[in-house]
Amino acid sequence: MSFYLLEIGSEELPAGVVPMAANYVKTEAEKQLTALHLNYTTLKSGGTPRRVYLYIDGLPQRQADREERVQGPPAKLAFNADGSVSEVGLKFAQAKGLDAATLTKVSTDKGDYLSGVKKIQGEDTAKLLSEMATHIIKTIPFPKSMRWADRDIRFGRPLKYLLSIFDGMRLELGIEGFSAVDTTVGHRFLAPAAFKVTDFDSYIRGLKAAFVMVDEADRQASIRAQMGELAKKSGYELHMDEALLKTVSNLVEYPYDVEGVFEEAFLELPAPVLTTSMAVHQKYFPTYKDGKLQAKFIGISNMNPANGGSLISNGYARVLRARLNDALFFYNNDQKKPLESLVELLKKVTYQEKLGTSYEKMERFRSLARFIAGGVAKDKVALVERAATLAKADLMSEMVYEFPELQGFMGKVYAGLQGEDAEVAAAIEEHYMPRFAGDVLPQTAVGKIVAVADKLDTIVGAFAIDMVPTGNEDPYGLRRNAIGIINILEDSGWRIPLKALLHEEAIELIRAKATVDCDVAYDKIYNFFIQRHKQLLL
């Protein structure tokens, strides 16, 4: 049995693209091999920022000969009255390469037809693999691809080389401007020299010796182990962020954990500001002690700290320090402005060209929230109105402008610092919940009401200007918002008449902005909710 190894070497791919490309290479190869009637025993793929590989073992040297039954023209045309094959039938058989001895009449649901067997001679596996690999390389669905130099081929980043080996021999590919090679390269800085590859074992061993862990799982395991050792040595806790771990494991080829520190003065910032700066912006792991954030972090380097570790650590800390200095400045500056003063600034922000400003949106969902509160929490109407008024104010703060991931949270913080009711402050953050499938739901009655109102206004507004979700297109997250509303209502046990809420309130509030018939829009929105509810029940 034979093996095939393909490695696509390129400039550094974005972290999120590496697993996508590796998965596509694997699934597309499986599909192509099935279509080509090529059996195999092993198929795996993987990659780093600088390479994506495909390995197939247990391949035959040649595609097996096979027979394929082909259906031809209707029997009334393909056969003579005496049952012999007519000239039409014979011409069809000749054109399709059918064995004349296998021509026969078959009955189907649509009637009787001519049928015959075509004998297909197998081709060399090497030829088929070359065509398959070329197809795969050209069709990887990058979110953004590029052309470079004078080449027509497009790829996520400029290609550097194509390693292509079938049974230890170089197998040429049909990629413009690239001859297949039987060598690969190691780590860009630690072992950049090329080395020869003869089989998969030599590929994996050679790369590991050249400071490249070619599989994401191995890099993740290494990062976990190193972080565990650092935490044990330094006496702090780690709350492992799996999404961050996946990201950083695809930013490096050979991970090294590096510990860094920052000034404790920055700990006066709210914890999510610090963790957002570290994890989201700098891709560092925060550290904790007794559940409290510490002035230490772990960064993942592509270079060995033994060779200038203090430089790497200090560099990481310097970049983080600059971001935290900005955050502290924004935090102190924002506190000088009452949230209510920021609400007025929403009048200058366009929410959606046809639906008006963010201030107009706030006015609409505030009215909806007032209506809902009147039915389920009459004692909370004033708090609901206040929370809805301030819900979007932090969008105009300096902190959220720089850290958009903190919208809602910073509004809650500033509201608390400025003496707003605790339930109002909580609702400012909660009205964005749930942000995604599986996210937590609002916990306060005020937060639940404002969340439902805001999401409902988003849905009704989009339908009113004919921005209805189609296929995978849902730019305003209407499906997610509808499911969020249903989950909040079910969690609360509230019974709110959806038809009245839609027809008597939400539609009326948007009518002046609508570009379609509002009665038609109402029917579509109601059915949209019914379908989402059916999906949840199923």
Coordinates of C-alpha atoms in Angstrom, one line a residue:
M1 CA 0.0 0.0 0.0
S2 CA 1.1 3.6 -0.7
F3 CA 1.1 6.9 1.1
Y4 CA 0.7 10.6 0.1
L5 CA 1.9 13.6 2.0
L6 CA 1.1 17.2 1.0
E7 CA 2.3 20.3 2.8
I8 CA 1.3 23.8 1.8
G9 CA 3.9 26.2 3.0
S10 CA 2.9 29.9 3.2
E11 CA 3.5 33.1 5.0
E12 CA 1.9 33.3 8.4
L13 CA -1.8 32.6 8.2
P14 CA -4.2 34.3 10.7
A15 CA -4.9 32.1 13.8
G16 CA -8.5 31.5 13.0
V17 CA -7.7 30.4 9.5
V18 CA -5.3 27.6 10.4
P19 CA -7.9 25.1 11.9
M20 CA -10.4 26.0 9.2
A21 CA -7.9 25.3 6.4
A22 CA -6.7 22.1 8.0
N23 CA -10.3 20.9 8.4
Y24 CA -11.3 21.8 4.9
V25 CA -8.2 19.9 3.5
K26 CA -9.3 16.8 5.4
T27 CA -13.0 16.8 4.6
E28 CA -12.4 17.7 0.9
A29 CA -9.8 15.0 0.6
E30 CA -12.3 12.5 2.1
K31 CA -15.0 13.6 -0.4
Q32 CA -12.6 13.5 -3.4
L33 CA -11.2 10.0 -2.6
T34 CA -14.7 8.6 -2.3
A35 CA -15.6 10.1 -5.7
L36 CA -12.4 8.7 -7.2
H37 CA -13.1 5.2 -5.7
L38 CA -9.7 5.2 -4.0
N39 CA -9.6 3.3 -0.7
Y40 CA -7.3 4.3 2.2
T41 CA -6.7 3.3 5.8
T42 CA -5.5 6.6 7.4
L43 CA -6.3 10.3 6.6
K44 CA -5.3 13.2 8.8
S45 CA -4.5 16.9 8.5
G46 CA -3.2 19.7 10.7
G47 CA -1.2 22.9 10.5
T48 CA 0.6 25.8 12.0
P49 CA 0.6 29.5 11.0
R50 CA 3.1 28.6 8.3
R51 CA 1.9 25.3 6.9
V52 CA -1.1 23.1 6.4
Y53 CA -0.5 19.4 5.8
L54 CA -2.5 16.4 4.5
Y55 CA -1.4 12.8 5.0
I56 CA -3.1 9.7 3.5
D57 CA -1.9 6.1 4.0
G58 CA -3.1 2.8 2.7
L59 CA -3.6 3.9 -0.9
P60 CA -3.5 1.5 -3.9
Q61 CA -0.9 2.1 -6.6
R62 CA -3.7 2.2 -9.1
Q63 CA -7.4 2.8 -9.2
A64 CA -9.3 -0.4 -9.5
D65 CA -11.1 -1.2 -12.7
R66 CA -14.9 -0.9 -12.3
E67 CA -18.2 -1.2 -14.1
E68 CA -20.9 1.4 -14.2
R69 CA -24.4 0.9 -15.3
V70 CA -25.7 3.6 -17.6
Q71 CA -29.3 4.3 -18.5
G72 CA -30.0 5.4 -22.1
P73 CA -32.9 6.5 -24.2
P74 CA -36.5 5.2 -23.8
A75 CA -37.1 1.6 -24.9
K76 CA -39.5 2.6 -27.6
L77 CA -36.6 4.3 -29.4
A78 CA -33.8 2.1 -28.3
F79 CA -35.3 -1.3 -29.4
N80 CA -36.9 -2.5 -32.6
A81 CA -40.3 -4.3 -32.7
D82 CA -38.6 -7.7 -32.7
G83 CA -36.7 -6.8 -29.5
S84 CA -33.3 -6.2 -31.1
V85 CA -31.4 -3.0 -30.3
S86 CA -32.2 -0.2 -32.7
E87 CA -29.8 2.0 -34.5
V88 CA -30.5 4.7 -31.9
G89 CA -29.7 2.3 -29.1
L90 CA -26.5 1.2 -30.8
K91 CA -25.3 4.7 -31.4
F92 CA -25.9 5.6 -27.8
A93 CA -24.0 2.5 -26.6
Q94 CA -21.1 3.4 -28.9
A95 CA -21.0 7.0 -27.8
K96 CA -21.0 6.0 -24.1
G97 CA -18.6 3.1 -24.5
L98 CA -21.1 0.5 -23.3
D99 CA -20.5 -3.2 -23.8
A100 CA -23.0 -4.3 -26.5
A101 CA -23.5 -7.7 -24.8
T102 CA -24.8 -5.9 -21.7
L103 CA -27.5 -3.9 -23.4
T104 CA -30.9 -4.6 -22.0
K105 CA -34.3 -3.1 -21.2
V106 CA -35.0 -1.9 -17.7
S107 CA -38.2 -0.8 -16.1
T108 CA -38.3 2.4 -14.0
D109 CA -41.0 4.6 -12.4
K110 CA -40.9 6.7 -15.5
G111 CA -41.1 3.8 -18.0
D112 CA -38.8 1.4 -19.8
Y113 CA -35.3 2.4 -20.9
L114 CA -32.2 1.1 -22.5
S115 CA -29.5 0.2 -20.0
G116 CA -25.9 -1.1 -20.4
V117 CA -22.6 -1.5 -18.6
K118 CA -19.6 0.7 -19.1
K119 CA -16.3 -0.8 -18.2
I120 CA -14.0 1.9 -16.7
Q121 CA -10.3 1.2 -16.6
G122 CA -8.6 2.4 -13.4
E123 CA -6.0 5.2 -13.6
D124 CA -2.7 5.6 -11.8
T125 CA -3.2 6.8 -8.2
A126 CA -0.4 9.3 -8.6
K127 CA -2.1 11.1 -11.4
L128 CA -5.4 11.3 -9.5
L129 CA -3.7 12.5 -6.3
S130 CA -1.9 15.3 -8.2
E131 CA -5.2 16.5 -9.6
M132 CA -7.0 16.2 -6.3
A133 CA -4.3 18.1 -4.3
T134 CA -4.2 20.9 -6.9
H135 CA -8.0 21.2 -6.6
I136 CA -7.9 21.3 -2.8
I137 CA -5.1 24.0 -2.7
K138 CA -7.1 26.2 -5.1
T139 CA -10.4 25.8 -3.3
I140 CA -9.7 26.4 0.4
P141 CA -12.4 28.9 1.3
F142 CA -10.4 31.6 3.1
P143 CA -12.5 34.6 4.4
K144 CA -10.1 36.8 2.5
S145 CA -7.6 35.6 -0.1
M146 CA -4.9 37.4 -2.1
R147 CA -3.0 37.4 -5.3
W148 CA 0.7 38.3 -5.3
A149 CA 3.5 39.0 -7.8
D150 CA 2.3 38.1 -11.3
R151 CA 0.5 34.9 -10.4
D152 CA -3.3 34.3 -10.9
I153 CA -3.6 31.8 -8.0
R154 CA -5.3 33.1 -4.9
F155 CA -4.5 32.0 -1.3
G156 CA -4.9 33.2 2.3
R157 CA -1.3 34.4 2.3
P158 CA 1.5 34.1 -0.3
L159 CA 2.6 30.5 -0.9
K160 CA 6.2 29.7 -0.3
Y161 CA 6.5 26.0 -1.3
L162 CA 4.5 22.9 -1.9
L163 CA 5.8 19.6 -0.5
S164 CA 4.2 16.7 -2.4
I165 CA 5.4 13.1 -1.9
F166 CA 3.8 9.9 -3.1
D167 CA 5.5 6.7 -1.9
G168 CA 8.7 8.6 -1.1
M169 CA 8.9 10.2 -4.5
R170 CA 8.2 13.8 -5.4
L171 CA 4.8 14.2 -7.1
E172 CA 4.3 17.2 -9.3
L173 CA 1.2 19.5 -8.9
G174 CA -0.5 21.7 -11.4
I175 CA 0.0 25.0 -9.5
E176 CA 1.1 27.9 -11.5
G177 CA 4.7 29.0 -10.7
F178 CA 5.4 26.2 -8.2
S179 CA 7.3 23.0 -8.6
A180 CA 6.6 20.4 -6.0
V181 CA 9.5 19.7 -3.6
D182 CA 10.4 16.9 -1.2
T183 CA 11.8 19.2 1.5
T184 CA 10.2 21.3 4.2
V185 CA 11.5 24.0 6.6
G186 CA 11.6 24.3 10.4
H187 CA 10.9 27.2 12.7
R188 CA 11.5 30.5 11.0
F189 CA 14.1 31.6 13.6
L190 CA 15.1 28.6 15.6
A191 CA 15.7 26.1 12.7
P192 CA 15.0 27.7 9.3
A193 CA 17.1 25.3 7.2
A194 CA 15.3 23.0 4.8
F195 CA 15.5 19.2 5.2
K196 CA 14.4 16.3 3.1
V197 CA 11.2 14.3 3.8
T198 CA 10.9 10.7 2.8
D199 CA 7.8 9.6 4.7
F200 CA 5.3 10.8 7.4
D201 CA 7.5 9.7 10.3
S202 CA 10.5 11.7 9.0
Y203 CA 8.2 14.6 8.4
I204 CA 6.9 14.7 12.0
R205 CA 10.3 13.9 13.6
G206 CA 12.1 16.4 11.5
L207 CA 9.7 19.2 12.2
K208 CA 9.8 18.5 16.0
A209 CA 13.6 18.6 15.9
A210 CA 13.3 21.8 14.0
F211 CA 11.0 23.4 16.7
V212 CA 7.7 22.9 14.9
M213 CA 4.7 21.1 16.5
V214 CA 2.7 20.6 13.4
D215 CA -0.6 19.6 15.2
E216 CA -2.7 22.0 17.2
A217 CA -3.5 19.5 19.9
D218 CA 0.2 19.1 20.7
R219 CA 0.7 22.8 21.0
Q220 CA -2.3 23.1 23.3
A221 CA -1.1 20.3 25.5
S222 CA 2.4 22.0 25.7
I223 CA 0.8 25.3 26.6
R224 CA -1.3 23.8 29.3
A225 CA 1.6 21.9 30.8
Q226 CA 3.9 24.9 30.9
M227 CA 1.2 27.1 32.4
G228 CA 0.5 24.6 35.0
E229 CA 4.1 24.5 36.0
L230 CA 4.3 28.3 36.1
A231 CA 1.2 28.5 38.2
K232 CA 2.5 25.9 40.6
K233 CA 5.8 27.6 40.9
S234 CA 4.4 31.1 41.4
G235 CA 1.5 30.1 43.6
Y236 CA -1.4 31.6 41.5
E237 CA -4.5 30.2 39.9
L238 CA -5.4 30.0 36.2
H239 CA -9.0 30.1 34.8
M240 CA -8.3 28.5 31.5
D241 CA -9.9 30.3 28.6
E242 CA -10.4 27.6 26.0
A243 CA -11.1 30.0 23.1
L244 CA -7.9 32.0 23.9
L245 CA -6.0 28.7 24.2
K246 CA -7.1 27.8 20.7
T247 CA -6.2 31.2 19.3
V248 CA -2.7 31.3 20.8
S249 CA -1.9 27.7 19.8
N250 CA -2.4 28.8 16.2
L251 CA -0.2 31.9 16.5
V252 CA 3.0 29.9 17.2
E253 CA 4.8 26.8 15.9
Y254 CA 6.6 25.9 19.1
P255 CA 5.0 27.5 22.2
Y256 CA 6.9 28.9 25.1
D257 CA 5.0 30.3 28.1
V258 CA 6.4 33.6 29.4
E259 CA 5.4 35.2 32.7
G260 CA 5.0 39.0 32.8
V261 CA 4.0 41.5 35.4
F262 CA 2.3 44.9 35.5
E263 CA 1.9 47.6 38.1
E264 CA -0.5 46.9 40.9
A265 CA -1.9 50.4 40.5
F266 CA -3.8 49.1 37.5
L267 CA -5.8 46.7 39.7
E268 CA -8.1 49.6 40.6
L269 CA -9.6 49.2 37.1
P270 CA -12.7 46.9 37.0
A271 CA -11.5 43.3 36.4
P272 CA -13.2 42.9 33.0
V273 CA -11.2 45.9 31.7
L274 CA -8.0 44.2 32.7
T275 CA -9.0 40.8 31.4
T276 CA -10.2 42.3 28.1
S277 CA -6.9 44.2 27.7
M278 CA -4.9 41.0 28.4
A279 CA -6.9 38.3 26.8
V280 CA -8.8 40.0 23.9
H281 CA -6.2 42.6 22.8
Q282 CA -2.9 41.1 23.8
K283 CA -3.7 37.3 23.9
Y284 CA -2.3 37.0 27.4
F285 CA -3.7 34.7 30.1
P286 CA -4.7 36.5 33.3
T287 CA -3.7 35.0 36.7
Y288 CA -5.7 34.9 40.0
K289 CA -5.1 34.2 43.6
D290 CA -8.0 33.3 45.9
G291 CA -10.3 34.3 43.0
K292 CA -8.8 37.8 42.7
L293 CA -7.0 39.1 39.6
Q294 CA -3.3 39.4 40.1
A295 CA -0.8 41.8 38.5
K296 CA 0.8 38.9 36.6
F297 CA 0.0 37.4 33.3
I298 CA 1.2 34.6 31.0
G299 CA 2.0 35.3 27.4
I300 CA 2.8 32.7 24.7
S301 CA 5.9 33.2 22.7
N302 CA 7.2 31.6 19.5
M303 CA 10.8 32.1 20.8
N304 CA 12.6 30.3 23.6
P305 CA 12.7 32.6 26.7
A306 CA 16.1 31.0 27.6
N307 CA 17.4 33.2 24.8
G308 CA 16.5 36.6 26.1
G309 CA 13.5 35.7 28.2
S310 CA 13.6 39.0 30.1
L311 CA 13.4 40.9 26.9
I312 CA 10.3 39.0 25.8
S313 CA 8.6 39.4 29.2
N314 CA 9.5 43.1 29.4
G315 CA 8.3 43.6 25.8
Y316 CA 5.0 41.9 26.6
A317 CA 4.6 44.0 29.8
R318 CA 5.4 47.2 28.0
V319 CA 2.7 46.8 25.3
L320 CA 0.2 45.8 28.0
R321 CA 1.2 48.8 30.2
A322 CA 0.5 51.2 27.3
R323 CA -3.0 49.8 26.8
L324 CA -3.8 49.8 30.6
N325 CA -2.6 53.4 30.9
D326 CA -5.1 54.3 28.2
A327 CA -7.8 52.4 29.9
L328 CA -7.1 54.1 33.3
F329 CA -7.2 57.5 31.6
F330 CA -10.5 56.7 29.9
Y331 CA -11.9 55.3 33.1
N332 CA -11.1 58.4 35.1
N333 CA -12.3 60.7 32.3
D334 CA -15.6 59.0 31.8
Q335 CA -16.5 59.4 35.5
K336 CA -16.5 63.2 35.0
K337 CA -19.5 62.9 32.7
P338 CA -23.0 61.9 34.0
L339 CA -24.4 59.0 31.9
E340 CA -27.4 61.1 31.2
S341 CA -25.2 63.6 29.3
L342 CA -24.0 60.8 27.1
V343 CA -27.6 59.9 26.2
E344 CA -28.0 63.2 24.4
L345 CA -24.9 62.3 22.2
L346 CA -26.9 59.3 20.8
K347 CA -28.8 61.8 18.7
K348 CA -25.7 62.2 16.6
V349 CA -25.2 58.5 16.0
T350 CA -27.0 56.7 13.2
Y351 CA -28.3 53.3 14.3
Q352 CA -29.5 52.4 10.8
E353 CA -30.0 54.7 7.8
K354 CA -33.7 54.0 7.4
L355 CA -34.4 53.5 11.1
G356 CA -32.9 56.7 12.4
T357 CA -30.5 57.4 15.3
S358 CA -29.5 55.4 18.3
Y359 CA -31.5 57.9 20.4
E360 CA -34.6 57.2 18.3
K361 CA -34.1 53.4 18.8
M362 CA -33.8 54.0 22.6
E363 CA -37.0 55.9 22.6
R364 CA -38.8 53.1 20.8
F365 CA -37.6 50.3 23.0
R366 CA -38.2 52.4 26.1
S367 CA -41.8 52.7 25.2
L368 CA -42.0 48.9 24.6
A369 CA -40.3 48.3 28.0
R370 CA -42.8 50.6 29.7
F371 CA -45.7 48.6 28.1
I372 CA -44.2 45.2 29.1
A373 CA -43.5 46.4 32.6
G374 CA -47.2 47.5 32.9
G375 CA -48.2 44.0 32.4
V376 CA -45.7 41.9 34.3
A377 CA -44.0 44.3 36.9
K378 CA -46.2 47.4 37.6
D379 CA -44.0 48.3 40.6
K380 CA -40.9 48.4 38.3
V381 CA -42.2 50.8 35.6
A382 CA -40.1 53.8 36.8
L383 CA -36.9 51.7 37.1
V384 CA -37.5 50.1 33.7
E385 CA -37.9 53.6 32.1
R386 CA -34.7 54.8 33.7
A387 CA -32.7 51.7 32.7
A388 CA -33.9 51.9 29.1
T389 CA -33.0 55.6 28.9
L390 CA -29.4 54.8 30.1
A391 CA -29.0 51.5 28.4
K392 CA -27.0 52.7 25.4
A393 CA -25.3 55.7 27.0
D394 CA -22.0 54.0 27.6
L395 CA -21.6 53.6 23.8
M396 CA -20.6 57.2 23.9
S397 CA -18.0 56.7 26.6
E398 CA -14.3 56.8 25.9
M399 CA -13.8 53.4 27.4
V400 CA -16.3 51.6 25.2
Y401 CA -15.1 53.5 22.2
E402 CA -11.7 51.9 22.8
F403 CA -12.9 48.6 24.2
P404 CA -16.3 47.9 22.4
E405 CA -16.4 44.4 24.1
L406 CA -17.2 46.2 27.3
Q407 CA -20.5 47.8 26.2
G408 CA -23.1 47.3 28.9
F409 CA -20.6 46.4 31.5
M410 CA -19.1 49.9 31.7
G411 CA -22.6 51.4 31.7
K412 CA -23.3 49.3 34.8
V413 CA -20.1 50.4 36.5
Y414 CA -20.6 54.0 35.7
A415 CA -24.3 53.9 36.8
G416 CA -23.3 52.3 40.1
L417 CA -20.6 55.0 40.7
Q418 CA -23.1 57.7 39.9
G419 CA -25.6 56.5 42.4
E420 CA -28.2 54.9 40.2
D421 CA -30.5 52.2 41.6
A422 CA -28.7 48.9 41.7
E423 CA -31.4 47.2 39.5
V424 CA -31.0 50.0 37.0
A425 CA -27.3 49.6 36.9
A426 CA -27.6 45.8 36.5
A427 CA -30.1 46.1 33.7
I428 CA -27.8 48.3 31.6
E429 CA -25.5 45.3 31.3
E430 CA -28.2 42.6 31.3
H431 CA -30.2 44.1 28.4
Y432 CA -27.5 42.7 26.0
M433 CA -28.1 39.2 27.3
P434 CA -28.1 36.5 26.0
R435 CA -25.4 37.6 23.6
F436 CA -24.9 34.1 22.0
A437 CA -26.3 30.6 22.3
G438 CA -25.8 29.3 25.8
D439 CA -25.1 32.7 27.3
V440 CA -26.5 33.6 30.7
L441 CA -29.9 35.2 30.8
P442 CA -30.7 38.5 32.6
Q443 CA -31.3 38.0 36.3
T444 CA -33.3 41.1 37.3
A445 CA -36.8 41.8 36.3
V446 CA -35.8 45.2 35.0
G447 CA -32.9 43.7 33.0
K448 CA -35.3 41.1 31.5
I449 CA -37.9 43.7 30.4
V450 CA -35.4 46.0 28.8
A451 CA -33.6 43.1 27.1
V452 CA -36.9 41.9 25.6
A453 CA -37.8 45.4 24.5
D454 CA -34.5 46.2 22.8
K455 CA -34.3 42.9 21.0
L456 CA -37.9 43.2 19.8
D457 CA -37.4 46.7 18.5
T458 CA -34.4 45.3 16.5
I459 CA -36.4 42.6 15.0
V460 CA -39.5 44.7 14.1
G461 CA -37.3 47.5 12.7
A462 CA -35.5 45.1 10.4
F463 CA -38.7 43.5 9.1
A464 CA -40.2 47.0 8.6
I465 CA -37.5 47.9 6.1
D466 CA -37.5 44.4 4.5
M467 CA -34.1 43.3 6.0
V468 CA -35.4 39.7 6.5
P469 CA -32.9 37.0 7.3
T470 CA -32.3 34.7 4.3
G471 CA -30.2 31.5 4.4
N472 CA -27.0 32.3 6.4
E473 CA -27.5 36.0 6.1
D474 CA -28.7 37.6 9.3
P475 CA -26.6 40.8 9.8
Y476 CA -28.7 42.1 12.7
G477 CA -28.8 38.7 14.5
L478 CA -32.6 38.5 14.3
R479 CA -32.8 34.8 14.9
R480 CA -30.5 35.1 18.0
N481 CA -32.6 38.0 19.3
A482 CA -35.9 36.1 18.8
I483 CA -34.6 33.0 20.6
G484 CA -33.2 35.3 23.3
I485 CA -36.6 36.8 23.9
I486 CA -38.3 33.4 24.0
N487 CA -35.8 32.1 26.5
I488 CA -36.1 35.2 28.7
L489 CA -39.9 34.9 28.8
E490 CA -39.9 31.2 29.5
D491 CA -37.3 31.6 32.2
S492 CA -39.4 34.4 33.8
G493 CA -42.7 32.5 33.6
W494 CA -44.3 35.7 32.2
R495 CA -47.3 35.4 29.9
I496 CA -47.1 38.3 27.5
P497 CA -49.6 38.4 24.5
L498 CA -47.2 38.5 21.6
K499 CA -49.8 39.6 19.1
A500 CA -50.8 42.6 21.1
L501 CA -47.1 43.5 21.9
L502 CA -46.3 43.3 18.2
H503 CA -49.4 44.7 16.6
E504 CA -50.5 47.4 19.1
E505 CA -47.1 48.6 20.2
A506 CA -43.9 47.6 18.3
I507 CA -45.4 48.0 14.8
E508 CA -47.0 51.3 15.7
L509 CA -43.7 52.7 17.0
I510 CA -41.9 51.8 13.8
R511 CA -44.7 52.6 11.3
A512 CA -43.3 56.1 10.4
K513 CA -40.0 54.5 9.4
A514 CA -41.4 51.4 7.6
T515 CA -40.8 50.9 3.9
V516 CA -43.1 47.9 3.6
D517 CA -46.8 47.3 4.5
C518 CA -46.8 47.0 8.3
D519 CA -49.6 44.5 8.3
V520 CA -47.6 42.2 6.1
A521 CA -44.5 42.8 8.2
Y522 CA -46.5 41.9 11.4
D523 CA -47.6 38.5 9.9
K524 CA -44.0 37.8 8.9
I525 CA -42.6 38.7 12.4
Y526 CA -45.3 36.6 14.2
N527 CA -44.5 33.6 12.0
F528 CA -40.8 34.2 12.5
F529 CA -41.3 33.9 16.3
I530 CA -43.4 30.8 15.9
Q531 CA -40.7 29.1 13.8
R532 CA -38.0 29.9 16.4
H533 CA -40.2 28.6 19.1
K534 CA -40.8 25.3 17.2
Q535 CA -37.1 24.9 16.8
L536 CA -36.5 25.3 20.5
L537 CA -39.2 22.8 21.3
L538 CA -37.8 20.3 18.9

